[in-house]
């Protein structure tokens, strides 16, 4: 196997492994639009990285984390509905990033690779970022699994039981921010949320417990990565969109199986 294809495979598998359980919480808590907002803001992080001459992966990670904190703060203090606020921030940050990139005449970048991913161009450094970020998110998810389930099932009851609901909710949003930052290189800022949601939604139909859904989503994500890379390799299609198309095909295939009763 060529080195670039091996790097792409390892990066995709690492992301799929963590996207399963995290995407399950995105589906359970109906946070898809939040993920879209962070993914749109990632392009602004790319522009800042090029402007400051530092790694775009680092600036995207920091930018997504800061935006997650800003969203939590504004949701608690502003009179607007959450979806309205998310819509404003999502399109404003995406447009600001595009405008900032247009002023950098001396910088030549492949904008399509950031928008739609360039998995086959993952370098050893990128792979280290992706695997390190995925391992960190998995470790924190394992640590916070029970509290996250508690606030997802019944937030008020969790608050009565003494759980720090606001801090746990913020932790979940920060984990989503980290995954979106490290996933940008694979599927691009416009397709990241799809990789979080589609495998989890497919697994939800056939899972009896939250743990089964998380594991099933990870397995479906792993399969989507393998199928997408195979499609890209043999048919010369873009790798990131091919992975999302494979995930969508698996989601449709899940309807062919009888739904398990809880």
Coordinates of C-alpha atoms in Angstrom, one line a residue:
X1 CA 0.0 0.0 0.0
X2 CA 1.4 3.4 -0.9
X3 CA 2.4 5.6 2.1
X4 CA -0.1 8.4 1.2
X5 CA -2.9 5.8 1.0
X6 CA -1.9 4.3 4.3
X7 CA -1.9 7.8 5.9
X8 CA -5.3 8.5 4.5
X9 CA -6.7 5.2 5.7
X10 CA -5.3 5.6 9.3
X11 CA -6.6 9.2 9.5
X12 CA -10.0 8.3 8.2
X13 CA -10.3 5.3 10.6
X14 CA -9.2 7.4 13.6
X15 CA -11.8 10.0 12.8
X16 CA -14.6 7.5 12.2
X17 CA -13.8 5.8 15.5
X18 CA -14.4 9.0 17.5
X19 CA -17.2 10.3 15.3
X20 CA -19.4 7.4 16.2
X21 CA -20.0 8.1 20.0
X22 CA -19.7 11.8 19.5
X23 CA -22.1 11.8 16.6
X24 CA -24.6 9.8 18.7
X25 CA -24.8 12.7 21.2
X26 CA -25.1 15.2 18.3
X27 CA -28.2 13.2 17.1
X28 CA -29.6 12.7 20.6
X29 CA -29.3 16.3 21.5
X30 CA -30.3 17.6 18.0
X31 CA -27.0 19.6 17.7
X32 CA -26.5 19.2 14.0
X33 CA -26.8 23.0 13.3
X34 CA -24.3 23.6 16.0
X35 CA -21.9 21.3 14.2
X36 CA -22.6 23.2 11.0
X37 CA -21.8 26.5 12.7
X38 CA -18.4 25.2 13.9
X39 CA -17.5 23.7 10.5
X40 CA -18.3 27.0 8.7
X41 CA -16.2 28.9 11.3
X42 CA -13.2 26.5 10.5
X43 CA -12.6 28.4 7.3
X44 CA -12.0 31.6 9.3
X45 CA -9.4 29.6 11.3
X46 CA -7.7 28.6 8.1
X47 CA -7.5 32.3 7.0
X48 CA -6.1 33.3 10.4
X49 CA -3.5 30.6 10.3
X50 CA -2.3 31.8 6.9
X51 CA -2.3 35.4 8.0
X52 CA -0.3 34.7 11.2
X53 CA 2.0 32.1 9.4
X54 CA 1.2 29.3 11.8
X55 CA -0.3 25.9 11.3
X56 CA -4.0 26.2 10.1
X57 CA -4.8 23.1 12.1
X58 CA -3.8 24.8 15.3
X59 CA -5.7 28.0 14.5
X60 CA -8.8 26.1 13.4
X61 CA -8.7 24.1 16.7
X62 CA -8.3 27.2 18.8
X63 CA -11.0 29.1 16.7
X64 CA -13.5 26.3 17.0
X65 CA -13.0 26.0 20.7
X66 CA -13.4 29.8 21.2
X67 CA -16.5 29.9 19.1
X68 CA -18.0 27.0 21.1
X69 CA -17.4 29.0 24.3
X70 CA -18.9 32.1 22.7
X71 CA -22.0 30.2 21.6
X72 CA -22.6 28.8 25.1
X73 CA -22.2 32.3 26.6
X74 CA -24.5 34.0 24.1
X75 CA -27.1 31.3 24.4
X76 CA -27.3 32.0 28.1
X77 CA -27.5 35.8 27.8
X78 CA -29.2 36.8 24.5
X79 CA -32.9 37.0 23.7
X80 CA -32.6 35.4 20.3
X81 CA -33.6 31.7 19.6
X82 CA -30.6 29.4 19.5
X83 CA -31.1 28.4 15.8
X84 CA -31.3 32.1 14.8
X85 CA -28.0 32.8 16.7
X86 CA -26.3 29.8 15.1
X87 CA -27.5 30.8 11.7
X88 CA -26.0 34.3 12.1
X89 CA -22.7 33.1 13.4
X90 CA -22.4 30.2 10.9
X91 CA -22.7 32.3 7.7
X92 CA -21.0 35.4 9.2
X93 CA -17.8 33.4 10.1
X94 CA -17.8 31.5 6.7
X95 CA -18.2 34.7 4.8
X96 CA -15.5 36.5 6.9
X97 CA -13.1 33.7 6.2
X98 CA -13.7 33.8 2.5
X99 CA -13.3 37.6 2.5
X100 CA -10.1 37.4 4.5
X101 CA -8.7 34.8 2.1
X102 CA -9.4 37.0 -0.9
X103 CA -7.1 39.7 0.5
X104 CA -4.1 37.4 0.6
X105 CA -2.9 37.8 -2.9
X106 CA 0.5 36.4 -2.2
X107 CA -0.8 33.2 -0.7
X108 CA -1.9 30.4 -3.0
X109 CA -4.1 27.7 -1.4
X110 CA -6.4 25.0 -2.7
X111 CA -9.6 26.3 -1.3
X112 CA -11.5 23.2 -2.5
X113 CA -9.4 21.0 -0.3
X114 CA -10.5 22.9 2.8
X115 CA -14.1 23.0 1.7
X116 CA -14.5 19.4 0.6
X117 CA -11.4 17.7 2.1
X118 CA -8.2 16.2 0.6
X119 CA -7.8 13.0 2.5
X120 CA -5.2 11.6 0.1
X121 CA -2.9 14.6 0.9
X122 CA -2.7 13.8 4.6
X123 CA 0.9 14.2 5.7
X124 CA 2.6 12.4 8.7
X125 CA 2.2 15.6 10.7
X126 CA -1.5 15.9 9.8
X127 CA -1.9 12.2 10.8
X128 CA -0.3 12.9 14.2
X129 CA -2.7 15.8 14.8
X130 CA -5.7 13.7 13.8
X131 CA -4.8 10.6 15.8
X132 CA -3.8 12.7 18.8
X133 CA -7.0 14.7 18.7
X134 CA -9.1 11.6 18.3
X135 CA -7.4 9.8 21.2
X136 CA -8.0 12.9 23.4
X137 CA -11.7 13.1 22.5
X138 CA -12.2 9.4 23.0
X139 CA -10.6 9.5 26.5
X140 CA -12.7 12.5 27.6
X141 CA -15.8 10.9 26.2
X142 CA -15.2 7.7 28.1
X143 CA -14.7 9.8 31.3
X144 CA -17.8 11.9 30.8
X145 CA -20.0 9.1 29.3
X146 CA -22.4 8.7 32.2
X147 CA -22.8 12.4 33.0
X148 CA -23.4 13.2 29.3
X149 CA -26.1 10.5 29.1
X150 CA -27.7 11.9 32.3
X151 CA -28.0 15.4 30.9
X152 CA -29.2 14.1 27.5
X153 CA -31.9 11.9 29.0
X154 CA -33.2 14.5 31.5
X155 CA -31.3 17.7 32.0
X156 CA -33.4 19.0 34.9
X157 CA -33.2 15.7 36.8
X158 CA -29.4 15.7 36.3
X159 CA -29.3 19.2 37.7
X160 CA -31.3 18.2 40.8
X161 CA -28.9 15.3 41.3
X162 CA -26.1 17.8 41.6
X163 CA -24.4 17.3 38.2
X164 CA -22.7 20.5 36.7
X165 CA -25.0 20.6 33.7
X166 CA -23.6 23.8 32.2
X167 CA -20.0 22.5 32.4
X168 CA -20.8 19.1 31.0
X169 CA -22.7 20.7 28.1
X170 CA -19.8 23.0 27.4
X171 CA -17.4 20.0 27.5
X172 CA -19.5 18.3 24.8
X173 CA -19.4 21.3 22.6
X174 CA -15.6 21.6 23.0
X175 CA -15.2 17.9 22.0
X176 CA -17.3 18.6 18.9
X177 CA -15.1 21.6 18.2
X178 CA -11.9 19.5 18.4
X179 CA -13.3 16.8 16.1
X180 CA -14.4 19.3 13.5
X181 CA -10.9 20.9 13.6
X182 CA -9.1 17.7 13.1
X183 CA -11.6 16.4 10.5
X184 CA -11.3 19.4 8.3
X185 CA -8.4 17.8 6.4
X186 CA -10.4 14.7 5.7
X187 CA -13.8 15.6 4.6
X188 CA -13.7 19.4 4.5
X189 CA -15.5 22.1 6.4
X190 CA -18.7 21.6 4.4
X191 CA -19.0 17.9 4.9
X192 CA -17.8 17.3 8.5
X193 CA -21.3 17.4 10.1
X194 CA -22.4 14.7 7.7
X195 CA -19.8 12.3 8.9
X196 CA -20.9 12.9 12.5
X197 CA -24.6 12.5 11.8
X198 CA -25.1 9.9 9.1
X199 CA -23.4 6.9 10.7
X200 CA -25.1 7.7 14.1
X201 CA -28.5 8.0 12.5
X202 CA -28.1 4.7 10.7
X203 CA -27.0 3.0 13.9
X204 CA -29.9 4.4 15.8
X205 CA -32.5 2.3 14.0
X206 CA -31.0 -1.0 15.2
X207 CA -29.5 -0.1 18.6
X208 CA -31.2 -1.1 21.9
X209 CA -28.8 0.8 24.2
X210 CA -26.8 4.0 23.9
X211 CA -23.6 2.0 24.0
X212 CA -24.8 -0.2 21.1
X213 CA -25.6 2.9 19.1
X214 CA -22.2 4.5 19.7
X215 CA -20.3 1.3 18.8
X216 CA -22.6 0.7 15.7
X217 CA -22.0 4.3 14.6
X218 CA -18.2 3.8 14.8
X219 CA -18.3 0.6 12.9
X220 CA -20.5 2.1 10.2
X221 CA -18.1 5.1 10.0
X222 CA -15.1 2.7 9.7
X223 CA -16.9 0.9 6.9
X224 CA -17.8 4.2 5.1
X225 CA -14.1 5.3 5.2
X226 CA -12.9 2.0 3.7
X227 CA -15.6 2.1 1.0
X228 CA -15.1 5.8 0.3
X229 CA -11.3 5.3 -0.1
X230 CA -11.8 2.3 -2.3
X231 CA -14.2 4.3 -4.5
X232 CA -11.8 7.2 -4.7
X233 CA -8.8 4.9 -5.5
X234 CA -10.5 2.9 -8.3
X235 CA -12.8 5.5 -9.8
X236 CA -10.7 8.7 -9.2
X237 CA -13.4 10.4 -7.2
X238 CA -12.7 13.0 -4.4
X239 CA -12.0 11.1 -1.2
X240 CA -13.9 13.2 1.3
X241 CA -17.2 13.3 -0.6
X242 CA -16.8 9.7 -1.5
X243 CA -16.7 8.8 2.2
X244 CA -19.9 10.8 2.9
X245 CA -21.6 9.2 -0.1
X246 CA -20.6 5.8 1.2
X247 CA -22.0 6.7 4.7
X248 CA -25.3 7.9 3.0
X249 CA -25.5 4.6 1.1
X250 CA -25.1 2.7 4.4
X251 CA -27.8 4.8 5.9
X252 CA -30.2 3.9 3.1
X253 CA -29.2 0.3 3.4
X254 CA -30.1 0.3 7.1
X255 CA -33.8 0.8 6.1
X256 CA -33.6 -2.6 4.3
X257 CA -33.1 -4.3 7.6
X258 CA -36.0 -4.7 10.1
X259 CA -35.9 -2.2 12.9
X260 CA -35.0 -3.7 16.3
X261 CA -37.5 -3.0 19.1
X262 CA -36.2 -1.6 22.3

